[in-house]
Tab-separated table of C-alpha atoms and ligand atoms in Angstrom:
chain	number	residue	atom	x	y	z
A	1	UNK	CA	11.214	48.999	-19.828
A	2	UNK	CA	10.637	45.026	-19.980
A	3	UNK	CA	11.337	43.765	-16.172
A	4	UNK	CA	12.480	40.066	-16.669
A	5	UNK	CA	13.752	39.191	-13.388
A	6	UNK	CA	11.335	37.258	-11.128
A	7	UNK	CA	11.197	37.596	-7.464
A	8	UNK	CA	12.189	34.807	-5.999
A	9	UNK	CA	11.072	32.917	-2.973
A	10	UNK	CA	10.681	28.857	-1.831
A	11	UNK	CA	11.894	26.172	0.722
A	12	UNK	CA	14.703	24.478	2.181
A	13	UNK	CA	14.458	20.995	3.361
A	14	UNK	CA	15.559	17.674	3.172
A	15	UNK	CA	13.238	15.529	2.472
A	16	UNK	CA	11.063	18.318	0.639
A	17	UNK	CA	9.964	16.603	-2.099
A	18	UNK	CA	6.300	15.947	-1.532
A	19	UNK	CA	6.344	19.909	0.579
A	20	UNK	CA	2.550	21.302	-0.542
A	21	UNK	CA	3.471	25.249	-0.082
A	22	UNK	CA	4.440	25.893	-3.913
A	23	UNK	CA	1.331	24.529	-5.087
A	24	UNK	CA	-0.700	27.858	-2.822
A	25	UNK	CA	2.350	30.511	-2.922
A	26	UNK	CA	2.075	29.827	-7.025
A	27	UNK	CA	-1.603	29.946	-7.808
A	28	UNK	CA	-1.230	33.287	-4.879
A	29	UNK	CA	1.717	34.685	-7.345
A	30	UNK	CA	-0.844	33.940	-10.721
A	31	UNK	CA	-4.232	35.344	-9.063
A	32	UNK	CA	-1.959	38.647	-8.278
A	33	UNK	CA	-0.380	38.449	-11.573
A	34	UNK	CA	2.872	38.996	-9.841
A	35	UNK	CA	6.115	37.966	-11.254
A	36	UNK	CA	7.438	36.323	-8.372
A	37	UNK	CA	8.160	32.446	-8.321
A	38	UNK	CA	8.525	29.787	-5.308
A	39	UNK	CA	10.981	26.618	-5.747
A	40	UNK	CA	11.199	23.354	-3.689
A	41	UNK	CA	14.674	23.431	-2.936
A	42	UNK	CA	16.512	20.248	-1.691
A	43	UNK	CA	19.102	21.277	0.754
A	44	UNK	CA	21.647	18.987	2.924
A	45	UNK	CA	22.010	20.298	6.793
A	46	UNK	CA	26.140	20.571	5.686
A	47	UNK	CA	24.970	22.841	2.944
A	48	UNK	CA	22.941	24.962	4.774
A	49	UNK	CA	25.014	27.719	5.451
A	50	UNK	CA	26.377	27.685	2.164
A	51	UNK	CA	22.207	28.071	0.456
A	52	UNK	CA	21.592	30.355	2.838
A	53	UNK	CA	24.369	32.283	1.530
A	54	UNK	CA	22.798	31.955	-2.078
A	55	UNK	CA	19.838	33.579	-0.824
A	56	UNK	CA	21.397	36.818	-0.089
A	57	UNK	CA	23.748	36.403	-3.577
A	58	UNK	CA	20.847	35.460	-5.366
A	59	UNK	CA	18.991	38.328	-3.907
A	60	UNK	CA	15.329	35.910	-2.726
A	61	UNK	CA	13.125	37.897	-1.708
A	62	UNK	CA	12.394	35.345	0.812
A	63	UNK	CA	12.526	31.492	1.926
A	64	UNK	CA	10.573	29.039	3.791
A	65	UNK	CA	12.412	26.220	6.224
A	66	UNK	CA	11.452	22.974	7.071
A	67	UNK	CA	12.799	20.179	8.018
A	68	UNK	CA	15.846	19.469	9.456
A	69	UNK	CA	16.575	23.518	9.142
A	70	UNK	CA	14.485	25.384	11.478
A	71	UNK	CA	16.680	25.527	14.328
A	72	UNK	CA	20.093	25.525	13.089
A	73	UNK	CA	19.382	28.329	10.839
A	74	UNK	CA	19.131	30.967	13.398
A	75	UNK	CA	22.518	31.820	13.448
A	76	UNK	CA	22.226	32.722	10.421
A	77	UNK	CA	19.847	35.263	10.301
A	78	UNK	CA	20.254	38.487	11.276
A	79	UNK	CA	17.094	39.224	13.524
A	80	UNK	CA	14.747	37.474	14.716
A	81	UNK	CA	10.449	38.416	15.653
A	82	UNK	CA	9.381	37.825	19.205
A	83	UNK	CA	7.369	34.154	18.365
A	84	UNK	CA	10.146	32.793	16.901
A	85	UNK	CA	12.657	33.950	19.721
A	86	UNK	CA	10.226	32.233	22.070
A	87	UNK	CA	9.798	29.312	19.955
A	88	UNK	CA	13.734	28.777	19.066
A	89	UNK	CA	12.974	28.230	15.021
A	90	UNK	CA	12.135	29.490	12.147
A	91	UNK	CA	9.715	28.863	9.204
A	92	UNK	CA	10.058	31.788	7.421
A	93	UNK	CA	12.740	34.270	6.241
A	94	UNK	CA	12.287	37.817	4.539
A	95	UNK	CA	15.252	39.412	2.836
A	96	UNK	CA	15.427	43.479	3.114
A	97	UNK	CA	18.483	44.040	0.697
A	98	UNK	CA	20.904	41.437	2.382
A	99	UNK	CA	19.309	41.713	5.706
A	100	UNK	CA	17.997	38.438	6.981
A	101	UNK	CA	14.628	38.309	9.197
A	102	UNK	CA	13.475	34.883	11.032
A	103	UNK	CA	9.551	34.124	11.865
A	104	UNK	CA	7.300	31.602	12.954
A	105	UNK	CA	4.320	31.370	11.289
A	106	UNK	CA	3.394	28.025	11.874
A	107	UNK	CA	1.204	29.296	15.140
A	108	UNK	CA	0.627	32.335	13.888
A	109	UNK	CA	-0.752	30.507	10.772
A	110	UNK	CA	-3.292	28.369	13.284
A	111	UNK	CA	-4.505	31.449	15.374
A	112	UNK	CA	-5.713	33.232	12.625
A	113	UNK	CA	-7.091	30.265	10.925
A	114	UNK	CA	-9.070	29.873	14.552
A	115	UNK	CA	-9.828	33.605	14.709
A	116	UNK	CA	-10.945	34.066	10.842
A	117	UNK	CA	-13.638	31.370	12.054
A	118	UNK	CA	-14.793	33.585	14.726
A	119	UNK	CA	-13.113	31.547	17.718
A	120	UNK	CA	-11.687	34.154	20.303
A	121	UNK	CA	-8.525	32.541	21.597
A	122	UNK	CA	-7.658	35.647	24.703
A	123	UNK	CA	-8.936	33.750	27.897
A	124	UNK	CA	-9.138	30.326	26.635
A	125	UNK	CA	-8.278	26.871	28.411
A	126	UNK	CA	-6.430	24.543	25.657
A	127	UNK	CA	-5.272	21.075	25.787
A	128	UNK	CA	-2.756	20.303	23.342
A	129	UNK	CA	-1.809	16.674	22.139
A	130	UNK	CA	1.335	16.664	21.319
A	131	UNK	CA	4.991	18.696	22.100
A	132	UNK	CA	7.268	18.651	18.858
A	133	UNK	CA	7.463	21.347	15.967
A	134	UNK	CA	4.266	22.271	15.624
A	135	UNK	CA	2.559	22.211	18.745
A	136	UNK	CA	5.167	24.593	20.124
A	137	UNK	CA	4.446	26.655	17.815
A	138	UNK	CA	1.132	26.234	17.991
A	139	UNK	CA	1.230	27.007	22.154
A	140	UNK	CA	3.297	29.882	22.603
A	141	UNK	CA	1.097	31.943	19.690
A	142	UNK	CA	-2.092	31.013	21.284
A	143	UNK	CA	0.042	31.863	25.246
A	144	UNK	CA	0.835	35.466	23.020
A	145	UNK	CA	-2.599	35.423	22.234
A	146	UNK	CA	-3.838	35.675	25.830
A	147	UNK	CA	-5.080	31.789	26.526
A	148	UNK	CA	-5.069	31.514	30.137
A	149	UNK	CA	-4.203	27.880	30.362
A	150	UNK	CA	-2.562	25.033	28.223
A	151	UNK	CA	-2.584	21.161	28.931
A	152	UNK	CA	0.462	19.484	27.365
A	153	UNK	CA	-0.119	16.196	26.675
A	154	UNK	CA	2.156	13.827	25.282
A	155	UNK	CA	3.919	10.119	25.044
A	156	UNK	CA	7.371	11.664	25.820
A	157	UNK	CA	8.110	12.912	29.265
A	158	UNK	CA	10.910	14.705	28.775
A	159	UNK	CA	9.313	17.218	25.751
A	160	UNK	CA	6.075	17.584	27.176
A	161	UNK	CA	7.597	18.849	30.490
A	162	UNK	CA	10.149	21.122	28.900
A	163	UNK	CA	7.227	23.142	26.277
A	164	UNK	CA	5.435	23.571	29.644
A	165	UNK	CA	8.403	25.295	31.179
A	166	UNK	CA	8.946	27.252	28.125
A	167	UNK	CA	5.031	28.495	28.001
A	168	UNK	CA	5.191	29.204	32.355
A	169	UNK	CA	8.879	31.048	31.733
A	170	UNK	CA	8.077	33.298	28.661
A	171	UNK	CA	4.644	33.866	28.601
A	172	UNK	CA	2.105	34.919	31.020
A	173	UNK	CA	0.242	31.580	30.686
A	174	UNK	CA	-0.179	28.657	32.699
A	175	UNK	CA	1.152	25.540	31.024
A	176	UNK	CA	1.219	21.869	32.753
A	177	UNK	CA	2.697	18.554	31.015
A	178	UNK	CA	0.065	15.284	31.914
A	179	UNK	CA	1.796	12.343	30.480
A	180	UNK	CA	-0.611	10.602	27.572
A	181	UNK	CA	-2.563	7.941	29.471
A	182	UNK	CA	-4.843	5.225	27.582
A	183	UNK	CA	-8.134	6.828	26.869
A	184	UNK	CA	-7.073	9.816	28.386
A	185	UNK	CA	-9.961	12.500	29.523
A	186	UNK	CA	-10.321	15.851	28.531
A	187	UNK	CA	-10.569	18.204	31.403
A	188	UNK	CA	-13.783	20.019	32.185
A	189	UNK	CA	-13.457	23.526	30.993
A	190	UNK	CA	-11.529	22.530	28.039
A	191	UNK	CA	-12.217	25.330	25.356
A	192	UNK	CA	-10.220	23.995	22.573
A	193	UNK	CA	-8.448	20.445	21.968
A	194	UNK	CA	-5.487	20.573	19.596
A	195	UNK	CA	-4.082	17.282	17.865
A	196	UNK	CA	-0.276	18.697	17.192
A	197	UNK	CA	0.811	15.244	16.605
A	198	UNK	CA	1.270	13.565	13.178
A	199	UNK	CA	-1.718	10.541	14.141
A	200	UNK	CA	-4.655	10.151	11.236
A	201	UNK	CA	-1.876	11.584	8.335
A	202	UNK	CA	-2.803	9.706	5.228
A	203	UNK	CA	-1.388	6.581	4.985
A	204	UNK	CA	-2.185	6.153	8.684
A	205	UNK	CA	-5.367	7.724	8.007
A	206	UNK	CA	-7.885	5.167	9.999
A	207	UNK	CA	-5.552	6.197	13.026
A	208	UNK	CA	-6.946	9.073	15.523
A	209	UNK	CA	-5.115	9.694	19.083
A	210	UNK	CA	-6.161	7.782	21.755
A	211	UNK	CA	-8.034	10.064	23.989
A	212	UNK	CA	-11.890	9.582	25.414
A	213	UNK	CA	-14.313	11.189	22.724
A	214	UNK	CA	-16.957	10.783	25.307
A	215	UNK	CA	-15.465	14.025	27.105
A	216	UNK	CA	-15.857	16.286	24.390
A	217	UNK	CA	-18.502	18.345	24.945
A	218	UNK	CA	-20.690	20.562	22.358
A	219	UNK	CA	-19.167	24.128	21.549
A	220	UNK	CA	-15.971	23.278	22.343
A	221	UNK	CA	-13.423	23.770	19.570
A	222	UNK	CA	-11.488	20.770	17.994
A	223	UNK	CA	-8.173	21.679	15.630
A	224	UNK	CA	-6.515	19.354	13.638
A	225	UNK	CA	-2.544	20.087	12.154
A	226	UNK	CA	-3.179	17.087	9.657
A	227	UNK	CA	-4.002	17.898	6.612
A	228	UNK	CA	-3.987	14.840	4.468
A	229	UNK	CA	-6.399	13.755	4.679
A	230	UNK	CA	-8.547	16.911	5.343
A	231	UNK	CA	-11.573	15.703	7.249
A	232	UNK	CA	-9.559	13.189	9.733
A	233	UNK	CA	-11.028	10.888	11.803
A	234	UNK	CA	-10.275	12.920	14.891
A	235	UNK	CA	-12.122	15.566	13.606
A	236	UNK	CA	-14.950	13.061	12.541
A	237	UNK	CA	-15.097	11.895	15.967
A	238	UNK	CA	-14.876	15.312	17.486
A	239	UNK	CA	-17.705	16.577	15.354
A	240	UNK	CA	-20.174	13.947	16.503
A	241	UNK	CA	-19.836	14.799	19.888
A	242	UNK	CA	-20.478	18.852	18.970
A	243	UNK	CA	-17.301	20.122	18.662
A	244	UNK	CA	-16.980	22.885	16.124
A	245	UNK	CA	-13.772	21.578	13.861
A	246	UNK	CA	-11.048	22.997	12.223
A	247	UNK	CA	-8.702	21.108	10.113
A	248	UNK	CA	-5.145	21.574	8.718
A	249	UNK	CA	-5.741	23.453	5.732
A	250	UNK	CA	-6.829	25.953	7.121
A	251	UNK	CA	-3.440	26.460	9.269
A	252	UNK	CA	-1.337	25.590	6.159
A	253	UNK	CA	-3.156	28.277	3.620
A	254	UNK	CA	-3.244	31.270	6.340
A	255	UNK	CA	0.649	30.503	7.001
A	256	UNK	CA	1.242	30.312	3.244
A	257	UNK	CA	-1.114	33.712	3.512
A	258	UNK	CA	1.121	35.004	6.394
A	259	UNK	CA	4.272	34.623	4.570
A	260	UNK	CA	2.954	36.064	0.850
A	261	UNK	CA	1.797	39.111	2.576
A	262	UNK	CA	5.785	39.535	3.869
A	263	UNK	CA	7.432	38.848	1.352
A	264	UNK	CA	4.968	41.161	-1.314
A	265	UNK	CA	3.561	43.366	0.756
A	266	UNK	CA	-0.131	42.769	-0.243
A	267	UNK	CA	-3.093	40.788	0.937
A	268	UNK	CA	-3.014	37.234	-0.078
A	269	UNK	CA	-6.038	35.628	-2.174
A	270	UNK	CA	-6.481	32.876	0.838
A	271	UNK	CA	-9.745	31.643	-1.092
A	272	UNK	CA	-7.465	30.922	-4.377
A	273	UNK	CA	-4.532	29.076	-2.246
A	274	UNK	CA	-7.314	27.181	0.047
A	275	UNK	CA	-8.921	26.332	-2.908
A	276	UNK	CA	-5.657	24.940	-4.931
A	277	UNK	CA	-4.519	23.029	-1.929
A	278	UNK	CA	-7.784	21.196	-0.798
A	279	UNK	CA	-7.740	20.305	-4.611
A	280	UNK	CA	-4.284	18.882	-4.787
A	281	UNK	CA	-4.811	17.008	-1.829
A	282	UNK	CA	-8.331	15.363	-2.652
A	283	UNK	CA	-7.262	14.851	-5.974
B	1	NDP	P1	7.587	16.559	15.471
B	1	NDP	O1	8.255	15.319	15.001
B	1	NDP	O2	8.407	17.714	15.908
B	1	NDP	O3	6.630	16.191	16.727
B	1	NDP	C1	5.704	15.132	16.665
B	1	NDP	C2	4.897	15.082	17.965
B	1	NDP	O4	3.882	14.097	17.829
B	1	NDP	C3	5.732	14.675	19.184
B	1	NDP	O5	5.203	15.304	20.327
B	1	NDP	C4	5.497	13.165	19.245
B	1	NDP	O6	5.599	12.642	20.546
B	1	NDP	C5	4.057	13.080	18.811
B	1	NDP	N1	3.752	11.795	18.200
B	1	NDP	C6	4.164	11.324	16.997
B	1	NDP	N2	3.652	10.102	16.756
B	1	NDP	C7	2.903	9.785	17.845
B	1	NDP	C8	2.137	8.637	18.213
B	1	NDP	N3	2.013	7.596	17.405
B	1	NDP	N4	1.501	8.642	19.422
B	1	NDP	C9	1.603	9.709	20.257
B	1	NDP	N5	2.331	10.817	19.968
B	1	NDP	C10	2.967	10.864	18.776
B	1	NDP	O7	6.592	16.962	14.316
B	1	NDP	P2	5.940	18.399	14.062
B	1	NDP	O8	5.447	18.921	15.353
B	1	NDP	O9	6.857	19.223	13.253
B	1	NDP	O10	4.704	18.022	13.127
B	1	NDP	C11	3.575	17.341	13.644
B	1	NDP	C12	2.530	17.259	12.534
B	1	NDP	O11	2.053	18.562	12.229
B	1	NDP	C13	3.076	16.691	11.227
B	1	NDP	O12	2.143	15.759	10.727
B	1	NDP	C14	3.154	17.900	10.310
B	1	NDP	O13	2.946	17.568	8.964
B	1	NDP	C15	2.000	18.747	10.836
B	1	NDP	N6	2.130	20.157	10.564
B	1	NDP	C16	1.065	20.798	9.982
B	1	NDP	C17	1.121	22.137	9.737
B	1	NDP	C18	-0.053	22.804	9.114
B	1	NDP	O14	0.092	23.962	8.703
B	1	NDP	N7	-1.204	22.181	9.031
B	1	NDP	C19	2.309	22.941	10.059
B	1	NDP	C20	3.365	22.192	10.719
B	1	NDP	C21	3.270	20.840	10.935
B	1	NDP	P3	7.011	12.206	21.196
B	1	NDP	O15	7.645	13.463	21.736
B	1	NDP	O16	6.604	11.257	22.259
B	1	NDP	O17	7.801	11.565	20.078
């Protein structure tokens, strides 16, 4: 019997309109031949409750949130997985016949972008530039992961401080804020340096955080979350001095990866969607 109706799946935001994930969920959906479809979705925050509603009506099998939705949609959702309980929002939603599931995959997206490259995270010391979205995120999935010690650094006081609370509350990791000083060093024993902020993102793209690249030291293991461009200059600089790099991408296509795998239930092509992104972004 003919089967017409596609699966469907996308994002909420506001802005969303220049959101990347359709271009890797699609070319995932066309390697697998699978009749599913993801849509970049403007939504208002005073409509949220009311699309969220649509997505159980409209029976999606799934949807994505970004910004300004991650938080306030929690309420919303009938259970929630540990990370994103720890991290207070939500990225991604799966729906089981009505019933709603909230995860994070933004860090889960950038550990196993770290560990597919053969970097063992369980024992680590990280410092961490940066305490918004992402880099909390980013912190209490590598604290899950076993690192034994994060350095928070950021502009903002208050943030920075409260992330490191978060990590020393939940998790049995040792987290400590140091505000961002000019040229700031990074501390002996450093195992992997983690730019969660949005510095070097194209325009701004001849912009890298301020730190001293003098104190990176060779092995150590330098992560970028920007991903336009893909080889930043922090990474640039960070390579010169021996650091083994990983850029943005590769967190973006194994969190697109994460969240195909939920919401079909098979392996995702990551070499298609890695492949489709870097080449919508280089142009
Ligand atoms: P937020 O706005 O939540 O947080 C931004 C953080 O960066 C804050 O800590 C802020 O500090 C800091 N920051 C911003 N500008 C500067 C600056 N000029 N100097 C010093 N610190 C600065 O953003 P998100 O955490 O959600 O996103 C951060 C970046 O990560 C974005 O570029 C986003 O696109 C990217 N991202 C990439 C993903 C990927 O898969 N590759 C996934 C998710 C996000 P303060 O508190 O002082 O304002």
């Amino acid at each position: 019997m003919a089967h017409y109706r596609a699966e469907l799946t996308g994002v909420f935001g506001d802005p969303v309109d220049d959101n990347p994930t359709c271009v890797l969920e699609e070319a995932a959906y066309a390697a697998l031949g699978l009749n599913y479809r993801y849509l970049t979705i403007k939504v208002l925050p005073e409509d949220l409750e009311t699309a969220m509603a649509s997505v159980r009506a409209m029976h999606f099998r799934g949807i994505n949130l970004t910004m300004p939705h991650k938080i306030k949609v929690i309420p919303m959702l009938d259970e929630l997985s540990e990370a994103a309980q720890i991290i207070g929002a939500v990225n991604t939603v799966v729906n089981d016949n009505g019933r709603l599931t909230g995860e994070n995959t933004d860090g889960k997206g950038f550990t196993t972008a770290l560990k597919n490259g053969g970097v063992k995270i369980s024992g680590t010391r990280i410092m961490v530039l940066g305490a918004g979205g992402a880099a909390r995120a980013i912190c209490v999935e590598c604290a899950l992961n076993g690192a034994s010690h994060i350095t928070i650094v950021n502009r903002t006081q208050g943030s920075g401080s409260e992330l490191a609370d978060l990590i020393n509350e939940k998790t049995e990791c040792k987290a400590e804020y140091v505000p961002w000083t000019e040229n700031l060093a990074v501390p002996e024993g450093t195992d992997i340096l983690i730019n969660a902020t949005p510095i070097g993102f194209t325009p701004a793209h001849m912009q890298r955080p301020d730190i001293d690249y003098d104190t990176i030291r060779e092995g150590m293991v330098a992560a970028d979350v920007v991903f336009d461009p893909v080889d930043t200059l922090f990474l640039e600089e960070c390579g010169k001095h021996g650091a083994r790099c990983f850029n943005g991408i590769g967190m973006l296509v194994q969190q697109g990866a994460l969240n195909f795998t939920m919401w079909t239930g098979k392996e995702a092509p990551v070499d298609v969607m890695y492949d489709a992104l870097a080449k919508e972004i280089q142009g």
